[in-house]
Short mmCIF file of C-alpha atoms and ligand atoms in Angstrom, two decimals:
data_model
loop_
_atom_site.label_atom_id
_atom_site.label_comp_id
_atom_site.label_asym_id
_atom_site.label_seq_id
_atom_site.Cartn_x
_atom_site.Cartn_y
_atom_site.Cartn_z
CA UNK A 1 -64.45 42.80 -134.45
CA UNK A 2 -61.12 44.42 -133.67
CA UNK A 3 -62.08 46.84 -130.94
CA UNK A 4 -59.28 48.97 -129.43
CA UNK A 5 -57.83 47.49 -126.24
CA UNK A 6 -59.84 48.33 -123.14
CA UNK A 7 -56.94 48.57 -120.71
CA UNK A 8 -54.99 51.45 -122.28
CA UNK A 9 -56.07 54.91 -123.40
CA UNK A 10 -53.48 56.08 -125.92
CA UNK A 11 -53.32 59.68 -127.13
CA UNK A 12 -51.58 61.12 -130.21
CA UNK A 13 -48.37 61.79 -128.29
CA UNK A 14 -48.41 58.89 -125.82
CA UNK A 15 -46.02 55.99 -126.49
CA UNK A 16 -48.63 53.39 -127.47
CA UNK A 17 -50.56 56.00 -129.49
CA UNK A 18 -47.34 56.94 -131.30
CA UNK A 19 -46.58 53.30 -132.03
CA UNK A 20 -50.11 52.64 -133.36
CA UNK A 21 -49.78 55.54 -135.81
CA UNK A 22 -46.42 54.20 -136.96
CA UNK A 23 -48.03 50.83 -137.67
CA UNK A 24 -50.94 52.43 -139.55
CA UNK A 25 -48.47 54.17 -141.85
CA UNK A 26 -46.85 50.93 -142.92
CA UNK A 27 -50.04 49.13 -143.97
CA UNK A 28 -49.95 50.35 -147.63
CA UNK A 29 -46.54 48.67 -148.07
CA UNK A 30 -47.43 45.28 -146.63
CA UNK A 31 -49.32 43.81 -149.61
CA UNK A 32 -51.23 40.64 -148.71
CA UNK A 33 -49.57 40.58 -145.28
CA UNK A 34 -51.76 43.54 -144.29
CA UNK A 35 -54.35 40.90 -143.39
CA UNK A 36 -52.29 40.14 -140.28
CA UNK A 37 -51.54 43.70 -139.17
CA UNK A 38 -53.99 43.68 -136.25
CA UNK A 39 -51.64 41.26 -134.51
CA UNK A 40 -49.13 44.11 -134.16
CA UNK A 41 -51.69 46.36 -132.49
CA UNK A 42 -52.04 44.30 -129.34
CA UNK A 43 -49.47 42.62 -127.12
CA UNK A 44 -49.40 38.83 -127.12
CA UNK A 45 -49.17 38.78 -123.33
CA UNK A 46 -48.93 41.39 -120.56
CA UNK A 47 -48.12 40.53 -116.96
CA UNK A 48 -48.63 42.97 -114.08
CA UNK A 49 -46.95 41.99 -110.84
CA UNK A 50 -46.90 43.27 -107.29
CA UNK A 51 -43.36 43.64 -105.97
CA UNK A 52 -43.42 43.86 -102.16
CA UNK A 53 -40.11 44.31 -100.34
CA UNK A 54 -38.96 45.00 -96.84
CA UNK A 55 -37.26 48.39 -96.66
CA UNK A 56 -34.12 48.91 -94.56
CA UNK A 57 -36.18 50.64 -91.86
CA UNK A 58 -38.56 47.68 -91.52
CA UNK A 59 -41.49 49.11 -93.47
CA UNK A 60 -43.02 47.08 -96.31
CA UNK A 61 -43.17 48.82 -99.69
CA UNK A 62 -45.09 47.70 -102.77
CA UNK A 63 -44.02 48.48 -106.34
CA UNK A 64 -45.86 47.88 -109.57
CA UNK A 65 -43.95 45.76 -112.08
CA UNK A 66 -44.63 44.69 -115.64
CA UNK A 67 -43.37 42.32 -118.32
CA UNK A 68 -45.01 42.61 -121.73
CA UNK A 69 -44.36 40.19 -124.59
CA UNK A 70 -45.53 42.00 -127.67
CA UNK A 71 -44.83 39.48 -130.40
CA UNK A 72 -43.01 36.15 -130.48
CA UNK A 73 -43.55 35.02 -134.04
CA UNK A 74 -39.83 35.20 -134.88
CA UNK A 75 -38.40 33.85 -131.62
CA UNK A 76 -38.34 34.36 -127.87
CA UNK A 77 -39.19 37.74 -126.40
CA UNK A 78 -36.27 40.13 -126.02
CA UNK A 79 -36.01 43.55 -124.48
CA UNK A 80 -34.86 45.50 -121.47
CA UNK A 81 -36.19 46.27 -118.02
CA UNK A 82 -36.66 49.88 -116.95
CA UNK A 83 -36.80 51.33 -113.43
CA UNK A 84 -38.46 54.74 -113.50
CA UNK A 85 -41.19 56.50 -111.50
CA UNK A 86 -43.18 57.21 -114.69
CA UNK A 87 -43.29 53.62 -115.97
CA UNK A 88 -46.83 52.52 -116.92
CA UNK A 89 -48.32 49.49 -118.60
CA UNK A 90 -48.96 51.59 -121.69
CA UNK A 91 -45.34 52.69 -121.87
CA UNK A 92 -44.02 49.14 -121.43
CA UNK A 93 -46.42 47.93 -124.15
CA UNK A 94 -45.02 50.49 -126.59
CA UNK A 95 -41.43 49.72 -125.64
CA UNK A 96 -42.11 45.99 -126.13
CA UNK A 97 -43.67 46.67 -129.52
CA UNK A 98 -40.70 48.80 -130.59
CA UNK A 99 -38.46 45.86 -129.60
CA UNK A 100 -40.42 43.58 -131.99
CA UNK A 101 -39.83 46.07 -134.80
CA UNK A 102 -36.17 46.66 -133.86
CA UNK A 103 -35.28 42.98 -133.56
CA UNK A 104 -36.89 42.24 -136.91
CA UNK A 105 -35.27 45.28 -138.54
CA UNK A 106 -31.79 43.93 -137.75
CA UNK A 107 -33.01 40.36 -138.39
CA UNK A 108 -32.30 38.96 -134.93
CA UNK A 109 -34.19 35.71 -134.23
CA UNK A 110 -36.28 37.34 -131.51
CA UNK A 111 -39.71 38.70 -130.85
CA UNK A 112 -40.17 41.83 -128.78
CA UNK A 113 -40.70 42.24 -125.04
CA UNK A 114 -40.06 44.79 -122.31
CA UNK A 115 -40.36 45.11 -118.58
CA UNK A 116 -40.37 47.79 -115.97
CA UNK A 117 -40.97 48.76 -112.39
CA UNK A 118 -42.67 51.99 -111.41
CA UNK A 119 -40.06 53.19 -108.94
CA UNK A 120 -37.45 55.88 -108.46
CA UNK A 121 -34.39 53.68 -107.90
CA UNK A 122 -32.40 56.68 -106.61
CA UNK A 123 -34.57 56.57 -103.50
CA UNK A 124 -33.56 52.97 -102.71
CA UNK A 125 -30.49 51.66 -100.91
CA UNK A 126 -28.38 49.09 -102.73
CA UNK A 127 -29.89 46.29 -100.60
CA UNK A 128 -33.43 47.50 -101.29
CA UNK A 129 -32.63 47.65 -105.01
CA UNK A 130 -31.37 44.06 -104.85
CA UNK A 131 -34.46 42.82 -102.95
CA UNK A 132 -36.78 44.59 -105.41
CA UNK A 133 -34.91 43.16 -108.42
CA UNK A 134 -34.97 39.63 -107.01
CA UNK A 135 -38.67 39.71 -106.12
CA UNK A 136 -39.55 41.20 -109.52
CA UNK A 137 -37.50 38.48 -111.25
CA UNK A 138 -39.27 35.77 -109.26
CA UNK A 139 -42.67 37.25 -110.12
CA UNK A 140 -41.98 37.42 -113.87
CA UNK A 141 -40.11 34.08 -113.65
CA UNK A 142 -43.25 32.33 -114.89
CA UNK A 143 -42.84 33.85 -118.35
CA UNK A 144 -39.11 34.54 -118.80
CA UNK A 145 -36.36 32.04 -119.68
CA UNK A 146 -33.44 31.58 -122.09
CA UNK A 147 -35.80 30.22 -124.75
CA UNK A 148 -38.88 32.21 -123.73
CA UNK A 149 -38.06 35.81 -123.01
CA UNK A 150 -34.68 37.36 -122.24
CA UNK A 151 -34.54 40.67 -120.30
CA UNK A 152 -31.62 43.14 -120.49
CA UNK A 153 -30.67 46.58 -119.19
CA UNK A 154 -32.63 49.72 -120.06
CA UNK A 155 -33.14 53.07 -118.30
CA UNK A 156 -31.69 52.89 -114.72
CA UNK A 157 -30.76 49.20 -114.90
CA UNK A 158 -27.23 47.87 -115.33
CA UNK A 159 -24.96 44.77 -115.29
CA UNK A 160 -25.23 44.40 -111.49
CA UNK A 161 -29.02 44.28 -111.73
CA UNK A 162 -28.71 41.70 -114.53
CA UNK A 163 -26.43 39.62 -112.27
CA UNK A 164 -29.13 39.59 -109.54
CA UNK A 165 -31.76 38.64 -112.14
CA UNK A 166 -29.59 35.83 -113.51
CA UNK A 167 -28.87 34.55 -110.00
CA UNK A 168 -32.51 34.68 -108.89
CA UNK A 169 -33.75 32.85 -111.97
CA UNK A 170 -30.93 30.30 -111.63
CA UNK A 171 -31.70 29.68 -107.95
CA UNK A 172 -35.41 29.27 -108.67
CA UNK A 173 -34.80 26.78 -111.48
CA UNK A 174 -31.81 24.93 -110.02
CA UNK A 175 -29.65 25.76 -113.03
CA UNK A 176 -26.90 28.16 -114.04
CA UNK A 177 -29.02 30.02 -116.54
CA UNK A 178 -26.62 32.57 -117.99
CA UNK A 179 -28.81 32.90 -121.12
CA UNK A 180 -31.86 34.20 -119.21
CA UNK A 181 -30.68 37.82 -119.30
CA UNK A 182 -28.11 39.77 -121.31
CA UNK A 183 -26.03 42.77 -120.34
CA UNK A 184 -24.50 40.74 -117.51
CA UNK A 185 -21.06 41.36 -115.97
CA UNK A 186 -18.29 39.80 -118.10
CA UNK A 187 -17.37 36.95 -115.72
CA UNK A 188 -21.02 35.87 -115.44
CA UNK A 189 -21.38 35.22 -119.15
CA UNK A 190 -21.57 38.84 -120.24
CA UNK A 191 -20.19 39.95 -123.59
CA UNK A 192 -17.34 42.29 -124.30
CA UNK A 193 -18.60 45.40 -126.03
CA UNK A 194 -22.16 45.13 -124.64
CA UNK A 195 -22.06 48.20 -122.39
CA UNK A 196 -21.09 50.54 -125.21
CA UNK A 197 -22.96 48.70 -127.97
CA UNK A 198 -26.06 50.92 -128.13
CA UNK A 199 -23.95 54.09 -128.34
CA UNK A 200 -21.76 52.42 -130.93
CA UNK A 201 -24.78 51.55 -133.06
CA UNK A 202 -25.98 55.16 -132.84
CA UNK A 203 -22.56 56.28 -134.06
CA UNK A 204 -22.32 53.72 -136.87
CA UNK A 205 -25.80 54.46 -138.26
CA UNK A 206 -25.14 58.19 -137.74
CA UNK A 207 -21.88 58.01 -139.67
CA UNK A 208 -23.62 56.24 -142.58
CA UNK A 209 -26.48 58.75 -142.60
CA UNK A 210 -24.04 61.69 -142.41
CA UNK A 211 -22.08 60.31 -145.36
CA UNK A 212 -25.25 60.02 -147.43
CA UNK A 213 -26.29 63.62 -146.77
CA UNK A 214 -22.76 64.97 -147.24
CA UNK A 215 -22.23 65.98 -143.62
CA UNK A 216 -18.60 65.76 -142.53
CA UNK A 217 -18.31 64.36 -139.01
CA UNK A 218 -14.99 66.11 -138.58
CA UNK A 219 -16.01 69.40 -137.00
CA UNK A 220 -19.74 68.56 -136.91
CA UNK A 221 -21.56 70.02 -133.89
CA UNK A 222 -23.42 67.43 -131.83
CA UNK A 223 -26.06 67.93 -129.11
CA UNK A 224 -26.95 65.04 -126.82
CA UNK A 225 -30.03 64.72 -124.62
CA UNK A 226 -29.45 62.13 -121.89
CA UNK A 227 -25.89 61.49 -120.84
CA UNK A 228 -26.36 57.96 -119.53
CA UNK A 229 -24.90 54.85 -121.07
CA UNK A 230 -26.23 55.47 -124.59
CA UNK A 231 -25.70 59.22 -124.89
CA UNK A 232 -22.22 59.27 -123.38
CA UNK A 233 -20.93 56.28 -125.41
CA UNK A 234 -22.23 57.83 -128.64
CA UNK A 235 -20.73 61.22 -127.69
CA UNK A 236 -17.32 59.62 -127.15
CA UNK A 237 -17.33 58.01 -130.59
CA UNK A 238 -18.45 61.21 -132.32
CA UNK A 239 -15.71 63.12 -130.50
CA UNK A 240 -13.16 60.52 -131.65
CA UNK A 241 -14.36 61.12 -135.22
CA UNK A 242 -13.59 64.83 -134.80
CA UNK A 243 -17.09 66.08 -133.96
CA UNK A 244 -17.64 68.70 -131.25
CA UNK A 245 -20.12 67.84 -128.49
CA UNK A 246 -21.52 71.34 -128.03
CA UNK A 247 -24.58 70.71 -125.85
CA UNK A 248 -25.84 68.12 -123.40
CA UNK A 249 -28.93 67.83 -121.25
CA UNK A 250 -30.10 65.46 -118.54
CA UNK A 251 -32.25 65.55 -115.40
CA UNK A 252 -29.51 67.54 -113.62
CA UNK A 253 -29.27 70.38 -116.13
CA UNK A 254 -28.39 71.59 -119.63
CA UNK A 255 -24.90 72.69 -120.68
CA UNK A 256 -23.38 74.38 -123.73
CA UNK A 257 -19.92 75.09 -125.10
CA UNK A 258 -19.63 76.30 -128.70
CA UNK A 259 -16.07 74.95 -128.87
CA UNK A 260 -17.13 71.47 -127.72
CA UNK A 261 -16.76 69.86 -124.29
CA UNK A 262 -13.60 68.17 -123.19
CA UNK A 263 -15.01 64.68 -122.63
CA UNK A 264 -11.95 63.69 -120.60
CA UNK A 265 -13.30 66.18 -118.01
CA UNK A 266 -17.03 65.76 -118.58
CA UNK A 267 -17.16 61.95 -118.24
CA UNK A 268 -15.67 61.83 -114.71
CA UNK A 269 -17.81 64.86 -113.74
CA UNK A 270 -20.95 62.95 -114.72
CA UNK A 271 -19.76 59.89 -112.78
CA UNK A 272 -19.17 61.78 -109.55
CA UNK A 273 -22.05 64.29 -109.78
CA UNK A 274 -24.69 62.00 -111.29
CA UNK A 275 -25.22 64.19 -114.36
CA UNK A 276 -23.98 67.01 -116.58
CA UNK A 277 -25.46 69.86 -114.49
CA UNK A 278 -22.90 72.27 -113.05
CA UNK A 279 -20.05 71.08 -115.28
CA UNK A 280 -17.42 73.85 -115.06
CA UNK A 281 -16.23 73.47 -118.68
CA UNK A 282 -19.50 74.81 -120.10
CA UNK A 283 -22.17 77.44 -119.62
CA UNK A 284 -25.57 76.50 -118.19
CA UNK A 285 -28.61 76.61 -120.49
CA UNK A 286 -32.28 76.96 -119.61
CA UNK A 287 -33.97 73.59 -120.26
CA UNK A 288 -35.98 74.73 -123.25
CA UNK A 289 -33.02 76.56 -124.85
CA UNK A 290 -31.30 73.22 -125.37
CA UNK A 291 -33.57 72.66 -128.38
CA UNK A 292 -32.45 75.94 -130.02
CA UNK A 293 -28.74 75.19 -129.91
CA UNK A 294 -26.88 75.59 -133.22
CA UNK A 295 -25.87 72.03 -134.08
CA UNK A 296 -25.64 69.62 -137.00
CA UNK A 297 -26.62 66.43 -135.19
CA UNK A 298 -29.16 66.03 -132.40
CA UNK A 299 -29.09 62.80 -130.40
CA UNK A 300 -32.12 62.33 -128.13
CA UNK A 301 -30.91 59.55 -125.82
CA UNK A 302 -33.24 59.93 -122.84
CA UNK A 303 -36.96 59.17 -122.71
CA UNK A 304 -40.02 59.18 -124.99
CA UNK A 305 -41.86 62.17 -126.46
CA UNK A 306 -38.99 64.65 -126.11
CA UNK A 307 -39.18 66.03 -129.66
CA UNK A 308 -42.60 67.64 -129.69
CA UNK A 309 -43.93 69.59 -132.67
CA UNK A 310 -42.91 72.90 -131.04
CA UNK A 311 -39.35 71.68 -130.57
CA UNK A 312 -39.25 70.08 -134.03
CA UNK A 313 -40.04 73.48 -135.52
CA UNK A 314 -37.03 75.06 -133.79
CA UNK A 315 -34.45 72.30 -134.09
CA UNK A 316 -31.33 73.46 -135.96
CA UNK A 317 -29.85 70.03 -136.66
CA UNK A 318 -29.76 68.39 -140.11
CA UNK A 319 -29.66 64.93 -138.63
CA UNK A 320 -31.53 63.41 -135.68
CA UNK A 321 -30.19 60.13 -134.30
CA UNK A 322 -32.70 58.46 -131.99
CA UNK A 323 -30.65 56.83 -129.23
CA UNK A 324 -33.75 56.74 -127.00
CA UNK A 325 -36.87 54.70 -127.73
CA UNK A 326 -39.79 56.76 -128.99
CA UNK A 327 -38.25 60.23 -128.52
CA UNK A 328 -40.18 61.84 -131.40
CA UNK A 329 -43.97 62.21 -131.46
CA UNK A 330 -45.65 61.68 -134.83
CA UNK A 331 -46.61 65.31 -135.47
CA UNK A 332 -42.98 66.30 -134.82
CA UNK A 333 -41.75 63.53 -137.10
CA UNK A 334 -43.84 65.02 -139.91
CA UNK A 335 -42.50 68.53 -139.25
CA UNK A 336 -38.90 67.28 -139.33
CA UNK A 337 -39.51 65.45 -142.57
CA UNK A 338 -41.11 68.56 -144.14
CA UNK A 339 -38.17 70.65 -142.96
CA UNK A 340 -35.72 68.23 -144.58
CA UNK A 341 -34.24 67.08 -141.28
CA UNK A 342 -33.20 63.45 -141.62
CA UNK A 343 -34.29 61.19 -138.73
CA UNK A 344 -32.58 57.85 -138.18
CA UNK A 345 -35.36 56.21 -136.16
CA UNK A 346 -34.90 54.45 -132.81
CA UNK A 347 -35.88 51.06 -134.24
CA UNK A 348 -32.66 50.94 -136.25
CA UNK A 349 -30.51 53.68 -134.67
CA UNK A 350 -30.38 52.17 -131.16
CA UNK A 351 -30.47 48.51 -132.24
CA UNK A 352 -26.75 48.06 -131.45
CA UNK A 353 -27.51 47.18 -127.82
CA UNK A 354 -29.86 44.33 -128.54
CA UNK A 355 -27.59 43.12 -131.35
CA UNK A 356 -24.72 42.61 -128.92
CA UNK A 357 -27.26 41.14 -126.46
CA UNK A 358 -27.91 38.56 -129.16
CA UNK A 359 -24.16 37.91 -129.45
CA UNK A 360 -24.04 37.50 -125.67
CA UNK A 361 -26.90 34.99 -125.72
CA UNK A 362 -25.25 33.00 -128.53
CA UNK A 363 -21.92 33.01 -126.66
CA UNK A 364 -23.66 31.84 -123.46
CA UNK A 365 -25.23 28.89 -125.28
CA UNK A 366 -21.97 27.83 -126.86
CA UNK A 367 -19.88 28.73 -123.77
CA UNK A 368 -17.36 30.16 -126.18
CA UNK A 369 -16.54 33.85 -126.02
CA UNK A 370 -15.46 36.27 -128.70
CA UNK A 371 -12.96 39.12 -128.59
CA UNK A 372 -14.15 42.72 -128.43
CA UNK A 373 -12.86 43.24 -131.96
CA UNK A 374 -14.91 40.32 -133.24
CA UNK A 375 -17.98 41.75 -131.51
CA UNK A 376 -17.50 45.25 -132.92
CA UNK A 377 -16.77 44.06 -136.46
CA UNK A 378 -19.91 41.89 -136.48
CA UNK A 379 -21.99 44.67 -134.90
CA UNK A 380 -20.90 47.25 -137.47
CA UNK A 381 -21.59 44.82 -140.31
CA UNK A 382 -25.12 44.06 -139.10
CA UNK A 383 -25.97 47.71 -138.49
CA UNK A 384 -24.63 48.90 -141.84
CA UNK A 385 -26.33 46.06 -143.74
CA UNK A 386 -29.67 46.65 -142.00
CA UNK A 387 -29.53 50.40 -142.61
CA UNK A 388 -28.76 49.85 -146.31
CA UNK A 389 -31.82 47.64 -146.77
CA UNK A 390 -33.96 50.22 -144.96
CA UNK A 391 -32.53 53.06 -147.04
CA UNK A 392 -33.23 51.16 -150.29
CA UNK A 393 -36.80 50.56 -149.12
CA UNK A 394 -37.23 54.25 -148.27
CA UNK A 395 -35.93 55.26 -151.71
CA UNK A 396 -38.12 52.73 -153.51
CA UNK A 397 -41.38 53.87 -151.90
CA UNK A 398 -40.33 57.48 -151.20
CA UNK A 399 -41.04 57.11 -147.51
CA UNK A 400 -39.22 58.15 -144.34
CA UNK A 401 -36.57 55.91 -142.80
CA UNK A 402 -39.02 55.23 -139.95
CA UNK A 403 -41.78 53.93 -142.18
CA UNK A 404 -39.18 52.02 -144.20
CA UNK A 405 -37.84 50.35 -141.05
CA UNK A 406 -41.37 49.40 -140.08
CA UNK A 407 -41.95 48.08 -143.62
CA UNK A 408 -38.87 45.82 -143.51
CA UNK A 409 -39.58 44.67 -139.95
CA UNK A 410 -43.33 44.15 -140.26
CA UNK A 411 -42.86 42.13 -143.44
CA UNK A 412 -40.52 39.79 -141.56
CA UNK A 413 -42.78 39.52 -138.50
CA UNK A 414 -45.98 39.00 -140.45
CA UNK A 415 -44.40 36.52 -142.85
CA UNK A 416 -43.39 34.44 -139.82
CA UNK A 417 -46.90 34.90 -138.47
CA UNK A 418 -48.45 33.67 -141.68
CA UNK A 419 -46.06 30.75 -142.11
CA UNK A 420 -46.63 29.55 -138.56
CA UNK A 421 -50.39 29.95 -138.93
CA UNK A 422 -52.99 30.42 -136.25
CA UNK A 423 -53.17 27.87 -133.48
CA UNK A 424 -55.49 26.08 -132.96
N1 LIG B 501 -32.99 48.15 -123.65
C1 LIG B 501 -32.28 48.09 -124.90
C2 LIG B 501 -33.18 48.52 -126.03
O1 LIG B 501 -34.11 49.27 -125.83
C3 LIG B 501 -31.61 46.74 -125.13
C4 LIG B 501 -32.51 45.55 -125.10
C5 LIG B 501 -31.78 44.21 -125.13
O2 LIG B 501 -30.56 44.18 -125.19
O3 LIG B 501 -32.49 43.20 -125.06
O4 LIG B 501 -32.95 48.21 -127.17
#
């Protein structure tokens, strides 16, 4: 009956393989809803599109684009769009599935979706980037919409790209469809607080977790992998709480300073140099040595499968805060748990971004906009409430926070599935 999907070939450490194992682990806690679990192991819909554009030099280039809607039992699809040379259908499927879990874990009225283009955007001019974004948006236009599926920023996408997506969709439909994407610029229906929301959520869940394990943030040593929007925003908040950001790593290099970086210097350095590499206020580290750094908190905020079992064995941190999606492979997750390292999993830790995306979408529909304080107060309340429910579930069943998050989320998704029933 339920044969594995023919169009992907997951392995133990690949994103979809990792996700499937996470789902398998939750089955014992689903009771009668386990009957529906197979629905989580396949995407509802996956669209592959060709994105041809004219390059500035007159050549025609083709890029491979995707939009995957994993589950829509609880509402329209929701999730970001990623531009990266390593994007694959399998990766986008896993990212879409993690969005279903994440959105349900914080109880947003959304299903899960994700998109991506297999491209290195750094190799494109601004005009080429715009043409690619607009053609991609037109191609996936047949399945996205304010009530169908709402894209947002992810790796290498930003408010400007969301503005082009919103404009393209609006032009194609003859409307002003602000609600079709979130993470837009403020004067196009964007929300205050959205840019820093994911980092803020990482900090808020991290602060709660630290409190529960008796780790004082004042003076705590923090290492951050990925110094993009998520990693840098989280680092700023930890620094404000008195923590020392002692190590950082991105595609440009790895840096270390036992006394903590001066973020007032590091942030502009990253802006002008495109990454942390070469920052004068720190010493350079070999890539692999980053994982040996003496720290209390490790924040992987880059890509998937970064914490492998070998790295999990060496990690010095007491607390791992998953700013990225899928940064820890399952074997590493087990090692961390055996070693008593607490992991706040991606599907709750980085849910701050999509939570403020939800606020943005609600504000767009009502054409009434909230203050940044209102946004942050509501965000903190949702994140803290969601984490408490997950923590109680973990305590009750003696399971990890990851399996507990899946338990809370899958119960919500599959209850909706059951109540709606199968059609026809
Ligand atoms: N890309 C972000 C994530 O992985 C945000 C998605 C959204 O706001 O829809 O959660």
